[in-house]
Short mmCIF file of N, CA and C in Angstrom, two decimals:
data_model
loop_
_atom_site.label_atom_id
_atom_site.label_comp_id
_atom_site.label_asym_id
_atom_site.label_seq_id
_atom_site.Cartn_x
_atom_site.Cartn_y
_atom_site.Cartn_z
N UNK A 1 -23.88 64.87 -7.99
CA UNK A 1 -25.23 64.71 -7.52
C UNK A 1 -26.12 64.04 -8.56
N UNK A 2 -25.82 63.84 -9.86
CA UNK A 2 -26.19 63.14 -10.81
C UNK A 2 -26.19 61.44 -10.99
N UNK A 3 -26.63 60.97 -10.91
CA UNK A 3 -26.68 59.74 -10.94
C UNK A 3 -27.42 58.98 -11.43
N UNK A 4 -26.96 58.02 -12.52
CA UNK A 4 -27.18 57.18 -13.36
C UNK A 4 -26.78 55.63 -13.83
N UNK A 5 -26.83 55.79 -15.39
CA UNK A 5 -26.61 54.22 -15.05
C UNK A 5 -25.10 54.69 -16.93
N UNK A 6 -24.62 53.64 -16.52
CA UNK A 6 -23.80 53.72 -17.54
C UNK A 6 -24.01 52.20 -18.61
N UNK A 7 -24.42 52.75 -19.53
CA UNK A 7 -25.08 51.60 -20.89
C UNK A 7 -23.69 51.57 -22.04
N UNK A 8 -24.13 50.28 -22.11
CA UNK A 8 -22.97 50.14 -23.78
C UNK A 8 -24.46 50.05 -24.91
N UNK A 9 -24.31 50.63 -25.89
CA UNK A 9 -25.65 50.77 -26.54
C UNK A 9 -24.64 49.66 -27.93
N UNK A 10 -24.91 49.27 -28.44
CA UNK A 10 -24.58 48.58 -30.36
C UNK A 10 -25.49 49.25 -30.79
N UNK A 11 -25.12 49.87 -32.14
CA UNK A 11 -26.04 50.44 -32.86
C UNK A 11 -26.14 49.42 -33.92
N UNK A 12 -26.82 49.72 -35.10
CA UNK A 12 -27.09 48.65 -36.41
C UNK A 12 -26.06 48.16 -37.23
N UNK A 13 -24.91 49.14 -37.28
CA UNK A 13 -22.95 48.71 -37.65
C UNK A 13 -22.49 47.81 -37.15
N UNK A 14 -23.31 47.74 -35.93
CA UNK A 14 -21.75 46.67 -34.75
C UNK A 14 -21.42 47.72 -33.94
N UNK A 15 -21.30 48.95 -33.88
CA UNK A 15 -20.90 49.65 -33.28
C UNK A 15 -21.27 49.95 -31.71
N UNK A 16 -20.35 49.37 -30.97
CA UNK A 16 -20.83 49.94 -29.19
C UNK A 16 -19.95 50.89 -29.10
N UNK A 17 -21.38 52.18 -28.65
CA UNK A 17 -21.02 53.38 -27.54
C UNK A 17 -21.27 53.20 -26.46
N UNK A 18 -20.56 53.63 -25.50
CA UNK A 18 -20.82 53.79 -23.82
C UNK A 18 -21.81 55.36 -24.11
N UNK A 19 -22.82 55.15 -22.93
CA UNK A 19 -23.45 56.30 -22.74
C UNK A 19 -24.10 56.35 -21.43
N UNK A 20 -23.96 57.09 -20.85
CA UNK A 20 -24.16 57.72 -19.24
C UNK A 20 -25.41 58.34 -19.37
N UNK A 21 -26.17 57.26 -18.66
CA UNK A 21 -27.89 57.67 -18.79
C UNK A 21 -27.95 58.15 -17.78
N UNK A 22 -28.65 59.25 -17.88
CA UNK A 22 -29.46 60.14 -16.38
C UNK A 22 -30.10 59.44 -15.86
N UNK A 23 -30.38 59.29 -14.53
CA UNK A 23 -31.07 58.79 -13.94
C UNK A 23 -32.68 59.14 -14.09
N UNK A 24 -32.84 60.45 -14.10
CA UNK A 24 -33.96 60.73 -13.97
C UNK A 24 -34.92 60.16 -15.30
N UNK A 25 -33.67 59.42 -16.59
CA UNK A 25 -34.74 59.69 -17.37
C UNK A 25 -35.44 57.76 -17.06
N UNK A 26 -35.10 57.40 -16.35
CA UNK A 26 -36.04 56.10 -16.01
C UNK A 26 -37.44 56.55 -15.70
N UNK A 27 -37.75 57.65 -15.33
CA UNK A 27 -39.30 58.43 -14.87
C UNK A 27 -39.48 58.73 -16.12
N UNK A 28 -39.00 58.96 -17.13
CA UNK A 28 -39.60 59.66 -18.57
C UNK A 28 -39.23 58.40 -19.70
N UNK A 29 -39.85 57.17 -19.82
CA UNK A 29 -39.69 56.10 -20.65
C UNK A 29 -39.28 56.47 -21.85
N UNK A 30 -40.70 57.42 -22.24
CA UNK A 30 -40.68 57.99 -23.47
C UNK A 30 -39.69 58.53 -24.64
N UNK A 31 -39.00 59.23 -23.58
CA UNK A 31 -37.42 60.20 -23.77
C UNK A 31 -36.77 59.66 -23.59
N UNK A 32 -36.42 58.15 -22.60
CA UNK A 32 -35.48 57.03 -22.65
C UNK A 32 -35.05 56.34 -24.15
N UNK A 33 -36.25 56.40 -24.75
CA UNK A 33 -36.23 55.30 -25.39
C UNK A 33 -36.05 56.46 -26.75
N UNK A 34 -36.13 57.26 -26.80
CA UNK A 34 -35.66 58.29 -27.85
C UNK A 34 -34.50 58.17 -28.12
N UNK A 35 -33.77 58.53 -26.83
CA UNK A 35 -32.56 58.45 -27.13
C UNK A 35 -31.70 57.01 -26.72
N UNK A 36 -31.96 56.56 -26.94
CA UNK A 36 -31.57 54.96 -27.09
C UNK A 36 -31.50 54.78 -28.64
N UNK A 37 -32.61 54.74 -29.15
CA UNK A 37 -33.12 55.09 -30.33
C UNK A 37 -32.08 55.54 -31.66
N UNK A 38 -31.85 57.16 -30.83
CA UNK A 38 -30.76 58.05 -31.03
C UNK A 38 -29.47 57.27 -31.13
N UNK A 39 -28.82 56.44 -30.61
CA UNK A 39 -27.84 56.26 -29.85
C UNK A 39 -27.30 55.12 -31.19
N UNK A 40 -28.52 54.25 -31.68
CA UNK A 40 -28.82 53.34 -33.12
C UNK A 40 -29.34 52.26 -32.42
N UNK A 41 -29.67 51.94 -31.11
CA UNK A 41 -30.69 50.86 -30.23
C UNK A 41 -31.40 50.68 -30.93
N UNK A 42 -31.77 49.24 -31.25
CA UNK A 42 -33.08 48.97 -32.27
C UNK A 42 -33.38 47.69 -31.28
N UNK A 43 -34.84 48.13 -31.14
CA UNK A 43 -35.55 47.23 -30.77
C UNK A 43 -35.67 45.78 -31.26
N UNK A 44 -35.58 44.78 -30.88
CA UNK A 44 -35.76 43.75 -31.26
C UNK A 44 -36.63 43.03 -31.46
N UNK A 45 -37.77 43.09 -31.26
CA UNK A 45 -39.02 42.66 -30.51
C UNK A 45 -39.53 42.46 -28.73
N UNK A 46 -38.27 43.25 -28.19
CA UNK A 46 -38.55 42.94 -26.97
C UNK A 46 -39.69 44.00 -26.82
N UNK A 47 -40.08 44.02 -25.89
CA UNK A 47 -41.30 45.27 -25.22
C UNK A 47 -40.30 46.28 -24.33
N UNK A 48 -40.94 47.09 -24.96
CA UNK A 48 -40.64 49.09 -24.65
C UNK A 48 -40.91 48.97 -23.15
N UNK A 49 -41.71 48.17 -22.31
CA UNK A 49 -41.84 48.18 -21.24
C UNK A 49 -40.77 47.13 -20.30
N UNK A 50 -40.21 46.39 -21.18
CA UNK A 50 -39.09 44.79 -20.60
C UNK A 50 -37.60 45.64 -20.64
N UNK A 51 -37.55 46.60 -21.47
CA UNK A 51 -36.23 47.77 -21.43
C UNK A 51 -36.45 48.29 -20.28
N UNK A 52 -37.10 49.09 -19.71
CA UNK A 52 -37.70 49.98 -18.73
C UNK A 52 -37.11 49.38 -17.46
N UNK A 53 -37.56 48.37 -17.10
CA UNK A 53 -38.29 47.41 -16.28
C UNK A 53 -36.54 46.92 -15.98
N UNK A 54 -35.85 46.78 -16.80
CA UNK A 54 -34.99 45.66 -17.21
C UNK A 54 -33.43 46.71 -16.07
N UNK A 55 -33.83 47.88 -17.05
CA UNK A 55 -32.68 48.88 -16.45
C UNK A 55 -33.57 49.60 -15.05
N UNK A 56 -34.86 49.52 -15.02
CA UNK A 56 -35.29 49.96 -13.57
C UNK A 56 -34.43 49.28 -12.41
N UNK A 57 -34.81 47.45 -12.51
CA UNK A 57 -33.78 46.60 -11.67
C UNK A 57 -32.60 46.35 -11.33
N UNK A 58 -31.69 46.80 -12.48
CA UNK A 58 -30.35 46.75 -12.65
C UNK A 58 -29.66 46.29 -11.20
N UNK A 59 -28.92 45.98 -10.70
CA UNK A 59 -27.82 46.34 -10.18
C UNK A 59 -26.47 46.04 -10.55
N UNK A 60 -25.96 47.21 -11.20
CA UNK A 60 -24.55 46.79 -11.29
C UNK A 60 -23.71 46.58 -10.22
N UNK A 61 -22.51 46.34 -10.69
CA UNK A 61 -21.52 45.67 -9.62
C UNK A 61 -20.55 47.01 -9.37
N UNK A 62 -20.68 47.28 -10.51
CA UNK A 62 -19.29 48.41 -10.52
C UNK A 62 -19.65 50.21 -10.05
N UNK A 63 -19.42 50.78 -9.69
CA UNK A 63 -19.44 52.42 -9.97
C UNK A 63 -18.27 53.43 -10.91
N UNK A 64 -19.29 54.24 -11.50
CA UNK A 64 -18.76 55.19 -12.68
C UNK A 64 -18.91 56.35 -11.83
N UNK A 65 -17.44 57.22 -11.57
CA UNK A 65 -17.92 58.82 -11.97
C UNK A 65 -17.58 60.00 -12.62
N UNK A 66 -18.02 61.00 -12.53
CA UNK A 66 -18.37 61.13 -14.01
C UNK A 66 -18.40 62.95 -13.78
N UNK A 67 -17.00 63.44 -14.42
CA UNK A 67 -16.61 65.03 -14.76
C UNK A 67 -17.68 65.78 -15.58
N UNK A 68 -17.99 66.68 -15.24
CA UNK A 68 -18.60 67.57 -16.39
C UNK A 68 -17.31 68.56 -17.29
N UNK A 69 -16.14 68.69 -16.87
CA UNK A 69 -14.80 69.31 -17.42
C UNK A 69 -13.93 68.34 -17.47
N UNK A 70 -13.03 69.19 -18.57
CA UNK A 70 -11.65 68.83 -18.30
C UNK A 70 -10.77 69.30 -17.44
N UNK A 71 -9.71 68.93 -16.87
CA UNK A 71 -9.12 69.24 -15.73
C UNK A 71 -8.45 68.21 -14.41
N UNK A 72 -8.47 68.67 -13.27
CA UNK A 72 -7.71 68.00 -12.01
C UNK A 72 -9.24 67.67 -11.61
N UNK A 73 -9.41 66.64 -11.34
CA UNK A 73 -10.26 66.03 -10.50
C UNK A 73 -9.92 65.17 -9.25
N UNK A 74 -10.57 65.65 -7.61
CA UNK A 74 -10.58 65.24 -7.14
C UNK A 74 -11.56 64.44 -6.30
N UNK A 75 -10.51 63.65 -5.72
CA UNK A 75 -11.94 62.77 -4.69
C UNK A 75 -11.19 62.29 -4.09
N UNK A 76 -11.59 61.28 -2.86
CA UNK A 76 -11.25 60.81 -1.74
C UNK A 76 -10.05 60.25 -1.97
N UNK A 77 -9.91 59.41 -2.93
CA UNK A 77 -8.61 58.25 -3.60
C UNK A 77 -7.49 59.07 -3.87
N UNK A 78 -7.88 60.28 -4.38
CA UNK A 78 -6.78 61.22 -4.86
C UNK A 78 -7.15 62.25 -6.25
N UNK A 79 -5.87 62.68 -7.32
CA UNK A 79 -6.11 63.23 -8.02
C UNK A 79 -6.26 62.32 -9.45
N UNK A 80 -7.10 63.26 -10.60
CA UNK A 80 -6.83 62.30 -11.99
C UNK A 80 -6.59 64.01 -12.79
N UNK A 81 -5.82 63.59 -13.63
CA UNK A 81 -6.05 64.71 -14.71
C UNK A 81 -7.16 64.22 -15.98
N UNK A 82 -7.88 65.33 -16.43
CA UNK A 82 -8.93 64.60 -17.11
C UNK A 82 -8.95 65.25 -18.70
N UNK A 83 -8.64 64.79 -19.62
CA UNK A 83 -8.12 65.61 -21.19
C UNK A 83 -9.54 65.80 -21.91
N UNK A 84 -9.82 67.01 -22.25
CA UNK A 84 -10.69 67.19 -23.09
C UNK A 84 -11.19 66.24 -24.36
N UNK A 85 -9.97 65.30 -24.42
CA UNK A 85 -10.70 63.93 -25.41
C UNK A 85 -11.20 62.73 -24.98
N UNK A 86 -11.17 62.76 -23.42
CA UNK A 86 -11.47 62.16 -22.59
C UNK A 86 -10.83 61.25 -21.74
N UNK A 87 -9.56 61.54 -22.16
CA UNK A 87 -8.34 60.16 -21.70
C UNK A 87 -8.23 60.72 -19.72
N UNK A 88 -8.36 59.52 -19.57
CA UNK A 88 -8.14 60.10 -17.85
C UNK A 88 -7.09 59.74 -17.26
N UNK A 89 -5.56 60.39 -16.67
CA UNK A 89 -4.53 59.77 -16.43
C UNK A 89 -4.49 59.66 -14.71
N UNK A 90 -4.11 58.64 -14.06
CA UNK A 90 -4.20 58.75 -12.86
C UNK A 90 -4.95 57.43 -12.17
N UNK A 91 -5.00 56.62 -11.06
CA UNK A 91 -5.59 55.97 -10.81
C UNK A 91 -6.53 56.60 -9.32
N UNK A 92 -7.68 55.88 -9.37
CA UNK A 92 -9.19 55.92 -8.27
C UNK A 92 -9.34 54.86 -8.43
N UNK A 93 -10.28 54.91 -7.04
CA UNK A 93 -11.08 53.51 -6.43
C UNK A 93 -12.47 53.62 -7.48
N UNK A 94 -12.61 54.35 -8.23
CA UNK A 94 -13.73 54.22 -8.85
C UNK A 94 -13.28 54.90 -10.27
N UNK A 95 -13.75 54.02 -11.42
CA UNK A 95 -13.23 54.39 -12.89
C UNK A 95 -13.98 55.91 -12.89
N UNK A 96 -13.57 56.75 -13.70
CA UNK A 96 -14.14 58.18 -13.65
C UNK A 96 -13.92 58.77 -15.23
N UNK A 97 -14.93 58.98 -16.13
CA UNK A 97 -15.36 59.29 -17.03
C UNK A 97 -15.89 60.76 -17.39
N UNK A 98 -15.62 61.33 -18.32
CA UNK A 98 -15.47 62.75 -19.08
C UNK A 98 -17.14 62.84 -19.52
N UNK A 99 -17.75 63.62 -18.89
CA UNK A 99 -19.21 63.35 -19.55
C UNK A 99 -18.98 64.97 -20.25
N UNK A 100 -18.90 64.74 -21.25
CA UNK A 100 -18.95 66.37 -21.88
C UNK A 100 -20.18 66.58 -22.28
N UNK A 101 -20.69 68.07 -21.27
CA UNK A 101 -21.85 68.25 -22.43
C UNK A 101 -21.95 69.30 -23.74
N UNK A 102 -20.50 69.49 -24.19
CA UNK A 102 -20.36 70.10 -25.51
C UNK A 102 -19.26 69.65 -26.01
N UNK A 103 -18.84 69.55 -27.55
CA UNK A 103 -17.54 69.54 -27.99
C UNK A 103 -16.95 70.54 -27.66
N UNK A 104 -15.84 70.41 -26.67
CA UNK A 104 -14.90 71.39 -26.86
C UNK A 104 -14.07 71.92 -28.36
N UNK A 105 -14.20 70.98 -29.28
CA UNK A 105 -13.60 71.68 -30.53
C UNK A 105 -11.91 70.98 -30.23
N UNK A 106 -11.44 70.09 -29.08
CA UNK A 106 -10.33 69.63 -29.02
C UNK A 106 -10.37 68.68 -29.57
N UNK A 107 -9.27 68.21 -30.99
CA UNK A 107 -9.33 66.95 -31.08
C UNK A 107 -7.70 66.94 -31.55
N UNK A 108 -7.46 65.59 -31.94
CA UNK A 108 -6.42 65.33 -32.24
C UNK A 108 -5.66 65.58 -33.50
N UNK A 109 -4.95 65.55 -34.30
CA UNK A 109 -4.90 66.34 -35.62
C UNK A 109 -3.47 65.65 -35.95
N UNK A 110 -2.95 65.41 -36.57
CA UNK A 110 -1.62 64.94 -37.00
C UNK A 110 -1.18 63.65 -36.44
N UNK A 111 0.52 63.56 -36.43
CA UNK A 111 0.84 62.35 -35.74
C UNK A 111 1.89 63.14 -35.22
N UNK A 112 2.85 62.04 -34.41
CA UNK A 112 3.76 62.21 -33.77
C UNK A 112 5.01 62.96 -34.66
N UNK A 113 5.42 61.89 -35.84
CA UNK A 113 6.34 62.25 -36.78
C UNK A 113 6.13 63.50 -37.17
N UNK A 114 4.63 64.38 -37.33
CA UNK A 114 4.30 65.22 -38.08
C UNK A 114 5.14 66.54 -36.70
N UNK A 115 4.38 66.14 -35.62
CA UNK A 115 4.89 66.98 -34.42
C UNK A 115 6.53 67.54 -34.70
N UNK A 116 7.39 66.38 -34.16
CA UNK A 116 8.71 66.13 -34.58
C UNK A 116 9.36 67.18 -35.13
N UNK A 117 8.62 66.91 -36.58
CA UNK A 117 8.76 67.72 -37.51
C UNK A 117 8.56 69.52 -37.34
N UNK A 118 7.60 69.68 -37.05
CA UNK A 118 7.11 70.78 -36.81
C UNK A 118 7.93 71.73 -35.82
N UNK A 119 8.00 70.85 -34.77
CA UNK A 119 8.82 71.07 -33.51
C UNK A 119 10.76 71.54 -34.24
N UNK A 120 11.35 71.37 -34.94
CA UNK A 120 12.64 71.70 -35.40
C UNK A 120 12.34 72.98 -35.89
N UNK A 121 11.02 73.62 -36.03
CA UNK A 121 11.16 75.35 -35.59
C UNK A 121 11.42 76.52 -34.50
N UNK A 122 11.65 75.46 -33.74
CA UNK A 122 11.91 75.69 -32.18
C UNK A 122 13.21 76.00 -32.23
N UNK A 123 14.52 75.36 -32.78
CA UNK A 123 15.45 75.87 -33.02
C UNK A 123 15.92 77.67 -33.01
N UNK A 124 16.95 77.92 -32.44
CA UNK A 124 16.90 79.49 -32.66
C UNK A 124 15.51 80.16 -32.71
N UNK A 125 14.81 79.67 -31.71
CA UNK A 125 13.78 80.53 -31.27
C UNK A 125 12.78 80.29 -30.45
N UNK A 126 13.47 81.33 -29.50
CA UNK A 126 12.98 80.99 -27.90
C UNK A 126 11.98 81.40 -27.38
N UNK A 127 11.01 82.09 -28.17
CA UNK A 127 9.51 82.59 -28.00
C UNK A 127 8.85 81.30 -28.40
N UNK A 128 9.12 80.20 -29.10
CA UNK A 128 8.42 79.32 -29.68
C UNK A 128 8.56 78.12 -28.29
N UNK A 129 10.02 78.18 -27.54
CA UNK A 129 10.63 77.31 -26.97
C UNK A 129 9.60 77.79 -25.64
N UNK A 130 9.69 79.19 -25.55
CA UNK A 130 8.93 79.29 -23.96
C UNK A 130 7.67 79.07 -24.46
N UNK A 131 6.62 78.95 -25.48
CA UNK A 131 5.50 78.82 -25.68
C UNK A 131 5.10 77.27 -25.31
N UNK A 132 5.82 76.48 -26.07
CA UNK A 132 5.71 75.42 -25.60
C UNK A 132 5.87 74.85 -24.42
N UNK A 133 7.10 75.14 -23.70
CA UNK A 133 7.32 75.38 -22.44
C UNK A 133 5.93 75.10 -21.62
N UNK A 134 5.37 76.80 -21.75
CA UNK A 134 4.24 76.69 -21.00
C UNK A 134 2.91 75.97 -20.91
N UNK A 135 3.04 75.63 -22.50
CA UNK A 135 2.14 74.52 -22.63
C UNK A 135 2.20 73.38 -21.88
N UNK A 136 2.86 72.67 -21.81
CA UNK A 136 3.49 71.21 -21.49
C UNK A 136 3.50 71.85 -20.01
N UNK A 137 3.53 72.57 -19.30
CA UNK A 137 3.71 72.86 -17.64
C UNK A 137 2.13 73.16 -17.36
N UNK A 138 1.40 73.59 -17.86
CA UNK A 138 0.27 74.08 -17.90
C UNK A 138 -0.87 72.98 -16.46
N UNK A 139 -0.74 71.31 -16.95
CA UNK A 139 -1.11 70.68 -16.29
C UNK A 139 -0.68 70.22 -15.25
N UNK A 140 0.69 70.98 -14.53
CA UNK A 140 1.19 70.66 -13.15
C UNK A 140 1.43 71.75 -12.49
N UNK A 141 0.33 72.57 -12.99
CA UNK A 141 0.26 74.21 -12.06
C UNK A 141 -0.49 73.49 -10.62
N UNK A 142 -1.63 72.54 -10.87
CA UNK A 142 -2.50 72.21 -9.77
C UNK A 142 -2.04 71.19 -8.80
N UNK A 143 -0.84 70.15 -9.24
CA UNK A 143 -0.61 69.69 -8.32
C UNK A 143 0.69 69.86 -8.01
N UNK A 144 1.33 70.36 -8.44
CA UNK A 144 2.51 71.26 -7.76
C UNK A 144 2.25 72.25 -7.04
N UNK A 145 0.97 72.82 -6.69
CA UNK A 145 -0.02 74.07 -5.82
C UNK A 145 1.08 75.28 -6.12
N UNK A 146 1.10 75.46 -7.55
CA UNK A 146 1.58 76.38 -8.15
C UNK A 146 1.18 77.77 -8.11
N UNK A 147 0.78 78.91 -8.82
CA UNK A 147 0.16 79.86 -9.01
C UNK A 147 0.09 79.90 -10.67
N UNK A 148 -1.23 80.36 -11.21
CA UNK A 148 -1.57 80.38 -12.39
C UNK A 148 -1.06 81.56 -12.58
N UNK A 149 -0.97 81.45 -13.68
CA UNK A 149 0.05 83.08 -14.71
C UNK A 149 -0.90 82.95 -16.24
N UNK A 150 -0.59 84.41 -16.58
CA UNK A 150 -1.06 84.90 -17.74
C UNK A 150 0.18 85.07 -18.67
N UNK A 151 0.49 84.95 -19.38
CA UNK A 151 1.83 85.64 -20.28
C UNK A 151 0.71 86.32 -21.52
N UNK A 152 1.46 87.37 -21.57
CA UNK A 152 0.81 88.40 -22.37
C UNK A 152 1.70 88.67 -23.61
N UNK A 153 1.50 88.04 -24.77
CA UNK A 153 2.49 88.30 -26.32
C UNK A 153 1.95 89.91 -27.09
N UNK A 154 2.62 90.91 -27.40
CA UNK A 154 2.48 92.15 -27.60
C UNK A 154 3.66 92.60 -28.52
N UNK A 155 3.40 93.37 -30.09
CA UNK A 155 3.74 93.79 -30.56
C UNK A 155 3.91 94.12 -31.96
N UNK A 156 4.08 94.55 -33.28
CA UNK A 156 3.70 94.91 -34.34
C UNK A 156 2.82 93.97 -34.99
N UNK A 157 2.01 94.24 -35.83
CA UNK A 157 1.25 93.01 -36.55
C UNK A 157 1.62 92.03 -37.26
N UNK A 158 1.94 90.74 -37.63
CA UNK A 158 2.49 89.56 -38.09
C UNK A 158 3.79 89.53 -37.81
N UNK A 159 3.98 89.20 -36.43
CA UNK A 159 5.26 89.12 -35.82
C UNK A 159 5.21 87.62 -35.57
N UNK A 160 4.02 87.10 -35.49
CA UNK A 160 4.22 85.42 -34.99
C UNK A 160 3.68 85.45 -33.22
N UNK A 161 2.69 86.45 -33.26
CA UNK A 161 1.97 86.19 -31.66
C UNK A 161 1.17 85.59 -31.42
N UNK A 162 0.11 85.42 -32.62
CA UNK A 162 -0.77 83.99 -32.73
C UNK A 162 -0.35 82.52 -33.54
N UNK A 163 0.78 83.10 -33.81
CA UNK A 163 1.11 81.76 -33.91
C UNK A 163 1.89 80.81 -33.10
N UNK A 164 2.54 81.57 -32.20
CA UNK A 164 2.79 81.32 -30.88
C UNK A 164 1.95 80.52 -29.96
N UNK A 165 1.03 81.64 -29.70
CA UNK A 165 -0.35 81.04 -29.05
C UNK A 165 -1.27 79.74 -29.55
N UNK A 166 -0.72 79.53 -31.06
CA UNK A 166 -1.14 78.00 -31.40
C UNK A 166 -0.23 76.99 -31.11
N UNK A 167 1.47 76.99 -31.12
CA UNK A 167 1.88 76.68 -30.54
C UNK A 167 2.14 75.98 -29.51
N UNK A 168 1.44 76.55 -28.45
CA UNK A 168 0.88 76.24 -26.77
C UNK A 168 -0.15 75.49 -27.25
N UNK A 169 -1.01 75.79 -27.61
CA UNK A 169 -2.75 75.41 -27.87
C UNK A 169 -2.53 73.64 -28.99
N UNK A 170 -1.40 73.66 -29.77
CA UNK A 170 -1.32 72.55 -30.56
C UNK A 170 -0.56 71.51 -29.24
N UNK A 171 -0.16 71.31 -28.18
CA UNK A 171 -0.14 70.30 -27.60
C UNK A 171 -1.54 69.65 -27.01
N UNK A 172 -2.39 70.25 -27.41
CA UNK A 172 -3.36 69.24 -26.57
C UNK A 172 -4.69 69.57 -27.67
#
């Protein structure tokens, strides 16, 4: 129900961000241009009112839409899975973008080789093997119209139950 406009901003580096402007804030110039501002938009000498004016008229060609989660997203075209770093796998009739409005705290951390590596603890040990397991299945509970499960790890203190649970949690 949100609807906006989707901007590539350059900041003063060279640097272009994409950023998914609210619609509403075309009624609030003021706060537009804050966060534009924000964003490293530097005015050029154009007029604060020729920005306004400029993205009031717009019409783009294309349509964006646009998740507030990560997860299965659907719509008419079909399904996308959508990754908390924003990668969207799946094809739509319309590109569809991760608008997070918090860091989830997911990011990427190592490399592949490092994985690899890590992963040859899995060997002779099958609490590590089903952890992962469930990780990696985790994202075809929804379109396999699976049933979600809890697995519950229980038992003396530094047995390796949270580390387990990072385990699962380090694939994504």
């Amino acid at each position: 129900d949100n609807w906006g406009l989707l901007l590539h901003v350059t900041d003063a580096d060279g640097q272009r961000k994409p950023w998914l402007m609210p619609g509403q804030l075309l009624h609030k110039p003021k706060r537009l241009l804050q966060e534009l501002s924000r964003l490293g938009f530097q005015l050029q000498g154009q007029d604060e009112d020729d920005i306004i004016a400029f993205l009031k008229d717009g019409a783009p060609s294309d349509r964006v839409r646009t998740t507030p989660r990560p997860g299965w997203f659907m719509d008419r075209s079909g399904s996308r899975l959508v990754y908390p770093d924003g990668q969207v796998f799946g094809a739509g009739e319309e590109q569809l973008l991760y608008d997070a409005p918090h860091n989830h705290g997911i990011r990427q951390n190592g490399t592949l080789e490092e994985w690899r590596q890590f992963s040859e603890l899995f060997v002779n040990n099958p609490l590590l093997v089903f952890a992962a397991s469930v990780g990696f299945a985790a994202p075809l509970v929804f379109p396999l119209g699976a049933e979600n499960c809890i697995y519950h790890f229980f038992g003396e203190s530094s047995r390796g139950k949270s580390s387990t649970a990072r385990c699962a949690a380090s694939l994504y």
